[in-house]
Short mmCIF file of C-alpha atoms in Angstrom, two decimals:
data_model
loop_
_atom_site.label_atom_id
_atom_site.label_comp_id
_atom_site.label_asym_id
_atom_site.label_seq_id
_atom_site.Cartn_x
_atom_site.Cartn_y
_atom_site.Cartn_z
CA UNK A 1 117.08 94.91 150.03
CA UNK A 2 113.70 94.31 148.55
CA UNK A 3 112.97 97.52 146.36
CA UNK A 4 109.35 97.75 146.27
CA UNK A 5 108.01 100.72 143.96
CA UNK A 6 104.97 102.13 143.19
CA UNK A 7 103.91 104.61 140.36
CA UNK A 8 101.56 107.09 140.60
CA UNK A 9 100.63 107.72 137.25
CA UNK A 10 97.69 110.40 136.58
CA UNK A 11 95.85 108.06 133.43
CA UNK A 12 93.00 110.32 133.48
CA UNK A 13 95.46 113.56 132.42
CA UNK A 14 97.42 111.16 129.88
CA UNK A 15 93.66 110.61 128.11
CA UNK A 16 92.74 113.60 128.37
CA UNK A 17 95.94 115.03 126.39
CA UNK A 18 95.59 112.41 123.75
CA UNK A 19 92.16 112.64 123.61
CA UNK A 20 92.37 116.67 123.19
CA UNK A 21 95.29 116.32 120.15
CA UNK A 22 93.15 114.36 118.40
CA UNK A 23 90.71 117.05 117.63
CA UNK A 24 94.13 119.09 116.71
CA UNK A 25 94.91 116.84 113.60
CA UNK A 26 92.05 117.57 112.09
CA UNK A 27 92.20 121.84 112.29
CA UNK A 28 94.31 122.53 109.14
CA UNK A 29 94.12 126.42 110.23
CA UNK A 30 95.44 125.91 113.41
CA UNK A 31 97.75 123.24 111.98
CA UNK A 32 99.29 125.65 109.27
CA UNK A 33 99.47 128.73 112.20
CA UNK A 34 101.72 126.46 113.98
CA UNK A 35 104.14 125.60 111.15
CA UNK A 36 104.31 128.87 110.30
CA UNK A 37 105.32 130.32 113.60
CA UNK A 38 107.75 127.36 114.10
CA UNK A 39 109.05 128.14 110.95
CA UNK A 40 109.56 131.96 111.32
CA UNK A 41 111.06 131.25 114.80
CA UNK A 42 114.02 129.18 113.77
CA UNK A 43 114.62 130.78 111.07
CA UNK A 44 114.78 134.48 112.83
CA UNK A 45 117.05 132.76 115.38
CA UNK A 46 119.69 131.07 113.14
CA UNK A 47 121.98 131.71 110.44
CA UNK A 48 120.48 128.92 108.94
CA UNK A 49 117.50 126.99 110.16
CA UNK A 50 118.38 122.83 111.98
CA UNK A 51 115.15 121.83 110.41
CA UNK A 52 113.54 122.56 107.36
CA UNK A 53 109.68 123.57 107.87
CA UNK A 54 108.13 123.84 104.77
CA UNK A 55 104.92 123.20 102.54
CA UNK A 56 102.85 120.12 101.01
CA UNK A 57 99.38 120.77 99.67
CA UNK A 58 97.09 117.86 100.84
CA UNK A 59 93.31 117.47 98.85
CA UNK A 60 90.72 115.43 99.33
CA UNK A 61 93.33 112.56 100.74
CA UNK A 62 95.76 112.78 97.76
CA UNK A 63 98.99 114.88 98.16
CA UNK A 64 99.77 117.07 94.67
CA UNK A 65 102.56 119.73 93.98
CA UNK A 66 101.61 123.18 92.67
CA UNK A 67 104.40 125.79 91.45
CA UNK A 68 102.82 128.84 94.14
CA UNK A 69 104.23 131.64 96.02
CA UNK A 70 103.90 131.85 99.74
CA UNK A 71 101.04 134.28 99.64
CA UNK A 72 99.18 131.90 96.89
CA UNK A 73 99.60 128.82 98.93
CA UNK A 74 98.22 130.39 102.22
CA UNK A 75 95.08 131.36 100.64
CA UNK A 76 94.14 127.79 99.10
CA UNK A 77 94.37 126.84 102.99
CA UNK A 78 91.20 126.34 105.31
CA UNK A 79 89.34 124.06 107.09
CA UNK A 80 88.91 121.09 104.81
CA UNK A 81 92.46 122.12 102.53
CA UNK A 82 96.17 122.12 104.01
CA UNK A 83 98.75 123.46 101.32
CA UNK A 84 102.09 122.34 102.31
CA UNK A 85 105.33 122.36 99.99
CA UNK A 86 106.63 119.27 98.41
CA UNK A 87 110.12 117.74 100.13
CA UNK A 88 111.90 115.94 98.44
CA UNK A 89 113.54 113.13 100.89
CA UNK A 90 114.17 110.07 102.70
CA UNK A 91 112.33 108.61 105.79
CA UNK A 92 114.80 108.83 108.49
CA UNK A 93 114.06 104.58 108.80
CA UNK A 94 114.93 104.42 105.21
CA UNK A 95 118.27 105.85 106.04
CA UNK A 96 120.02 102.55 106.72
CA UNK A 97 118.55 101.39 103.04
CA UNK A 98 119.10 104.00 101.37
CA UNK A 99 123.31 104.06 102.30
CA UNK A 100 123.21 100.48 100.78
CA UNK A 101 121.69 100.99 98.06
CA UNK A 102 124.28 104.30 97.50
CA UNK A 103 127.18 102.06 98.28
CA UNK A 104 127.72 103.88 102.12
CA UNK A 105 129.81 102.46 104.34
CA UNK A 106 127.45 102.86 107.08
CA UNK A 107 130.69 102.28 109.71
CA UNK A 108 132.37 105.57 107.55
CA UNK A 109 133.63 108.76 107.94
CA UNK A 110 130.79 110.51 105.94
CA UNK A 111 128.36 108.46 107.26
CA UNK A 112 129.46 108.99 110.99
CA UNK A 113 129.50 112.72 110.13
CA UNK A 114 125.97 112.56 108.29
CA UNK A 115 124.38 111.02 111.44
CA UNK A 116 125.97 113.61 113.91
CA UNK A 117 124.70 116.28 111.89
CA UNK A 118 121.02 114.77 111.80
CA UNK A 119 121.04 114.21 115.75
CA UNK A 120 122.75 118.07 115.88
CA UNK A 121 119.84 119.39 113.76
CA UNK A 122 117.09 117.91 115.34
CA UNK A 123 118.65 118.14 118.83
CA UNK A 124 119.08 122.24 118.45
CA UNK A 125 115.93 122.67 117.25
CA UNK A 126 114.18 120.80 119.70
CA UNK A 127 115.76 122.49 122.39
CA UNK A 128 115.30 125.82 120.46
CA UNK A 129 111.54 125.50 120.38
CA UNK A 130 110.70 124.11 124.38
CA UNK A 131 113.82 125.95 126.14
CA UNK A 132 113.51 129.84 124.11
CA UNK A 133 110.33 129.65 122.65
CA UNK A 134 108.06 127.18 124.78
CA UNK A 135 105.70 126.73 121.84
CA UNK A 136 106.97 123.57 120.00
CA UNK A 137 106.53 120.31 117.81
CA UNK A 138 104.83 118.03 119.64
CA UNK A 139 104.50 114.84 117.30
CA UNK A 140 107.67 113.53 117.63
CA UNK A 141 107.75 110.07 115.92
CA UNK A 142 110.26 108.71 113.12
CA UNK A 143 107.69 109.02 110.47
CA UNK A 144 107.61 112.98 110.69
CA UNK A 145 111.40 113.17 110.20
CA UNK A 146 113.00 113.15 106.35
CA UNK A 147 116.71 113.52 105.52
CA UNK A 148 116.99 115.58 102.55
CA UNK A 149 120.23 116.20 100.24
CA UNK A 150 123.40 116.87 102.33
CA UNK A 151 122.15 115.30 105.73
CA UNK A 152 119.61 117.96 105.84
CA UNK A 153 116.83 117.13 108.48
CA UNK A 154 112.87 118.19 107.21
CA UNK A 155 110.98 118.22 110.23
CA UNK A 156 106.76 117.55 109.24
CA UNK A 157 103.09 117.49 110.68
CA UNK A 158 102.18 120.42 113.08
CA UNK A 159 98.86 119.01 113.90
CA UNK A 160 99.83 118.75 117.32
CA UNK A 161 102.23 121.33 119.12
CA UNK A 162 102.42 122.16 122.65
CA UNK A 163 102.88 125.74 124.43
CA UNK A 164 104.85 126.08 127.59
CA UNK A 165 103.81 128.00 130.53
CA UNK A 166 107.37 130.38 131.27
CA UNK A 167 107.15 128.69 134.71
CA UNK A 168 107.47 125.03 132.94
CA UNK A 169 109.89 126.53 130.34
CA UNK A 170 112.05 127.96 132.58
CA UNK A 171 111.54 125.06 135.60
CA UNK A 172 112.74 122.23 132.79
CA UNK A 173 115.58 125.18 131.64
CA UNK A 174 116.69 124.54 135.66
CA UNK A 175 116.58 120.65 135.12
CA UNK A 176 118.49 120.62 132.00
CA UNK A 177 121.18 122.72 133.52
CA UNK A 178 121.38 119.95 136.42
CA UNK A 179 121.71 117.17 134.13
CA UNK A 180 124.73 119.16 132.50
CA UNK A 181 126.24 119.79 135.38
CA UNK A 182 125.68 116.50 137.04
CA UNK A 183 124.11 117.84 140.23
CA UNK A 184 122.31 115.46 142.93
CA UNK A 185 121.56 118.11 145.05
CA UNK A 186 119.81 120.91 142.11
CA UNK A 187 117.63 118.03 141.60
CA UNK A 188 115.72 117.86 144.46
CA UNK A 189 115.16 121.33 143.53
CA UNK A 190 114.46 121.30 139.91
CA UNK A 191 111.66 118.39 140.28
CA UNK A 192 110.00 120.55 143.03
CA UNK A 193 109.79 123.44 140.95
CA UNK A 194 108.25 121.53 138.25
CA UNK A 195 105.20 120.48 140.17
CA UNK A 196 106.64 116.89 141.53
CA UNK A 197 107.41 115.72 144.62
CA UNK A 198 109.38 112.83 145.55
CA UNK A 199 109.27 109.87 148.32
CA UNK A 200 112.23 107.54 148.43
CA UNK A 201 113.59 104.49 149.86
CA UNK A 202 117.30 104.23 149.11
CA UNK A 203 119.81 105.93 150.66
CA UNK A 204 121.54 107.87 147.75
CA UNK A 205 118.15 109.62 147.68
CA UNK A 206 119.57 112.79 145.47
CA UNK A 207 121.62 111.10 143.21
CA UNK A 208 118.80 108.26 142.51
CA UNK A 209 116.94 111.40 141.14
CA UNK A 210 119.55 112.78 139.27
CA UNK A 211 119.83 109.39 137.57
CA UNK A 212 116.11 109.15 137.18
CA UNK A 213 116.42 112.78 135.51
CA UNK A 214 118.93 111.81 133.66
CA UNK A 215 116.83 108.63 132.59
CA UNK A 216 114.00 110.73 131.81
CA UNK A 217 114.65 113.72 129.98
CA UNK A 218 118.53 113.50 128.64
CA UNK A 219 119.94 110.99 125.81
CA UNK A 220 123.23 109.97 127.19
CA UNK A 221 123.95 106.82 127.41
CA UNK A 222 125.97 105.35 131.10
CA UNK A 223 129.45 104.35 130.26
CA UNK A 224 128.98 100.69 128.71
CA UNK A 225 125.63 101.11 128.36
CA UNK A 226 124.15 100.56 124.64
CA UNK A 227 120.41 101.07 125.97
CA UNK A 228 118.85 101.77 129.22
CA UNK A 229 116.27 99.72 130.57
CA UNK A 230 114.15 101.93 132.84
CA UNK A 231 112.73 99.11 134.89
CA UNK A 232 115.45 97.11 135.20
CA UNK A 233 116.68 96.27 138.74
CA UNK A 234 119.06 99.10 139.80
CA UNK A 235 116.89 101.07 137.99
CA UNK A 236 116.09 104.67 139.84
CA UNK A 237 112.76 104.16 138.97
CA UNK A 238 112.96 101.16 141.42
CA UNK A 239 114.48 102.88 144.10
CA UNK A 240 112.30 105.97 144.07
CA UNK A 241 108.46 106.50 145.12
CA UNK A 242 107.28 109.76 143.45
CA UNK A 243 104.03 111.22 143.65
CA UNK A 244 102.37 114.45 142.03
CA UNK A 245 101.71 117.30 144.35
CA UNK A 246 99.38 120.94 143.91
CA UNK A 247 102.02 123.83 143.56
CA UNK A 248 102.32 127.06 141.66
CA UNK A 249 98.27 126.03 140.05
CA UNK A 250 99.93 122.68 139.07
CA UNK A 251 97.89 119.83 140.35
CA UNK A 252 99.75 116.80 138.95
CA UNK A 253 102.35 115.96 136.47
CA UNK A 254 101.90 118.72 133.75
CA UNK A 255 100.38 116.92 130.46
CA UNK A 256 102.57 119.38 128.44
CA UNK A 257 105.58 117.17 129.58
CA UNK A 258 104.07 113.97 128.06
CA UNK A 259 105.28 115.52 124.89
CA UNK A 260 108.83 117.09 126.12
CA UNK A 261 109.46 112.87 127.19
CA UNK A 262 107.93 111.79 123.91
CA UNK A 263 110.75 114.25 122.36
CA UNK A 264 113.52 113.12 124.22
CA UNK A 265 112.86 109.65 124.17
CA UNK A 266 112.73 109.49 120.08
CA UNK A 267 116.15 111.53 120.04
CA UNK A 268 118.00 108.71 122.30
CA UNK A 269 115.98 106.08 120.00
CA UNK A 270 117.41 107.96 117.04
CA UNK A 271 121.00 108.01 118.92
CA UNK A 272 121.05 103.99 119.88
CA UNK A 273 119.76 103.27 116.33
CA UNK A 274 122.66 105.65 114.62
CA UNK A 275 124.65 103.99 117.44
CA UNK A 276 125.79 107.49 118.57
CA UNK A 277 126.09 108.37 122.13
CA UNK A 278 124.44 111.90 122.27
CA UNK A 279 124.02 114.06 125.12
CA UNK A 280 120.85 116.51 124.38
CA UNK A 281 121.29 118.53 127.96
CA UNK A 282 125.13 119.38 127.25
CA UNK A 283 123.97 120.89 124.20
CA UNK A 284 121.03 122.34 125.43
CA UNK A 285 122.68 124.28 128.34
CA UNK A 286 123.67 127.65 126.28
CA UNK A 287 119.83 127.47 125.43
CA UNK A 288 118.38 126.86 129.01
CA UNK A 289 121.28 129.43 130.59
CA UNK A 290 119.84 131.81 127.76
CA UNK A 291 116.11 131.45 128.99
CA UNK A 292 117.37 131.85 132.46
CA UNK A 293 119.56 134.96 132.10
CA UNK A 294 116.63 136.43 130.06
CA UNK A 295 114.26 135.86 132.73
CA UNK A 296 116.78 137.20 135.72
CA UNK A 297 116.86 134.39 137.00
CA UNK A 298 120.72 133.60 136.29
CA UNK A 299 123.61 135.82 136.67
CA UNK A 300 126.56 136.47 134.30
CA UNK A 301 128.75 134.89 137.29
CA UNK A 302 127.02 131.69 136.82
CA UNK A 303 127.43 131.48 133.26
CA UNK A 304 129.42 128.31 131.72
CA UNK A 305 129.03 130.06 128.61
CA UNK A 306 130.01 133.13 128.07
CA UNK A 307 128.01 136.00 126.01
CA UNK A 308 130.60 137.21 122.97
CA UNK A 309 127.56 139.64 121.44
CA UNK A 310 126.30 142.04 124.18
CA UNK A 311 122.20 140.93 124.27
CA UNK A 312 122.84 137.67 122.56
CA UNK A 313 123.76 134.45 123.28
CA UNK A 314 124.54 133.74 119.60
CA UNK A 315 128.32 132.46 119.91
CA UNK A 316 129.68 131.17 123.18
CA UNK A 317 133.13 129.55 124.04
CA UNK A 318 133.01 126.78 127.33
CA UNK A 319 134.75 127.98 130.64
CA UNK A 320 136.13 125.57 132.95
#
């Protein structure tokens, strides 16, 4: 059969978004706000924080290190002055370079368990900050990531975060759970509630959007499959017709999403380049059943994970 597709694609909102964060990366107050609330977050909800968020001082376009406290950086900081700590580390492109020139097996044990723990790091935190918090990191891009001493992962640039709305949060919370799960039929449901609406001509019509979930917002790989080609013939994409639709005050595809896919898609970029087939949404689910349970809107019956701290969500074990 023929597949004909068509994608509605709101330009004006995508413009409008980039056009907006522009103006961001140039408000060092707002830019330093951000950090610091990012920071404080994981770091009040972990023993130890994925990421490291920390400070550089940038002056009239050269970057220079200063021996300060906390309260002596913040005030050097406004409009024309951003006062950031030094970090001392390697581009996360470098990586590959940097193992040769150390001698690294890059096919070893130690480098195998360095690359888990980078993907692990920036995975939880990701999913931290857009399923728990909603206010996150929104300049997701290689250049913004450094691996510091022990596989540590530095996370940099808050010039452009995005924030949320609970019904968003908790909507993509629903989606990620589906993905997990591997549910055609809660996907119907979890695109709806996220403002989209869907048209198709194929057959298999839920579990074309399950795929095309899958696709779009989760990092595992098919079996076989060392990168997916979302435009390729049996693509979902392909087989689906989806168009935007006015619900809940949502009038087309919600331009804080353009930077949830931006996230995703550098962590499976990250996972085919460490050649590591990670699955964001299976870690992610204790986070979105968290955000769900907190909001009422899951019971302890429909838990995978179970609660081991009464009010927190801190350690679970997996139930069949």
């Amino acid at each position: 059969m023929d597949l004909n597709f068509i994608v509605l694609l709101d330009v004006v909102i995508y413009l409008s978004f980039v056009l907006f964060k522009i103006g961001y990366e140039f408000n060092f107050l707002r830019e330093v706000n951000a950090m610091e609330r990012i920071r404080c977050f994981l770091y009040e909800n972990n023993k130890k924080t994925p990421v490291l968020v920390c400070f550089r001082i940038w002056l009239q376009g050269k970057f220079m290190l200063l021996s300060l406290s906390y309260n002596d950086i913040f005030e050097l900081i406004n409009q024309r002055v951003l006062v950031m700590e030094y970090i001392d580390g390697i581009p996360i492109l470098n990586l590959g370079d940097e193992m040769a020139k150390r001698g690294i097996n890059p096919g070893g044990k130690m480098a195998a368990a360095a690359k888990q723990n980078i993907l692990e790091s920036l995975t939880l935190a990701y999913g931290q900050m857009i399923l728990k918090s909603g206010f996150f990191h929104a300049d997701s891009h290689p250049g913004n990531i450094l691996i510091c001493k022990g596989s540590e992962v530095a996370l940099l640039d808050y010039g452009q975060v995005k924030d949320l709305p609970d019904q968003l949060r908790l909507g993509y919370a629903n989606l990620v759970l589906t993905m997990a799960d591997n549910d055609p039929v809660k996907a119907t449901e979890s695109y709806r509630e996220l403002g989209i609406d869907t048209v198709s001509n194929c057959v298999n019509e839920q579990q074309e959007l399950l795929r095309l979930a899958q696709t779009m917002f989760d990092t595992k790989l098919p079996p076989g499959v060392l990168m997916l080609q979302p435009f390729s013939e049996d693509s979902s994409i392909k087989k689906l017709v989806y168009r935007f639709i006015s619900s809940s005050s949502i009038d087309s595809f919600p331009e804080e999403f353009f930077s949830v896919l931006r996230m995703v898609h550098l962590l499976r970029g990250l996972s085919v380049g460490l050649r590591i087939n990670y699955p964001c949404a299976e870690q992610w689910r204790p986070i979105a059943e968290e955000a769900l349970y907190n909001a009422g809107r899951l019971k302890g019956a429909n838990l995978k994970t179970k609660v081991l701290k009464r009010g927190s969500f801190r350690k679970f074990f997996w139930t069949d």
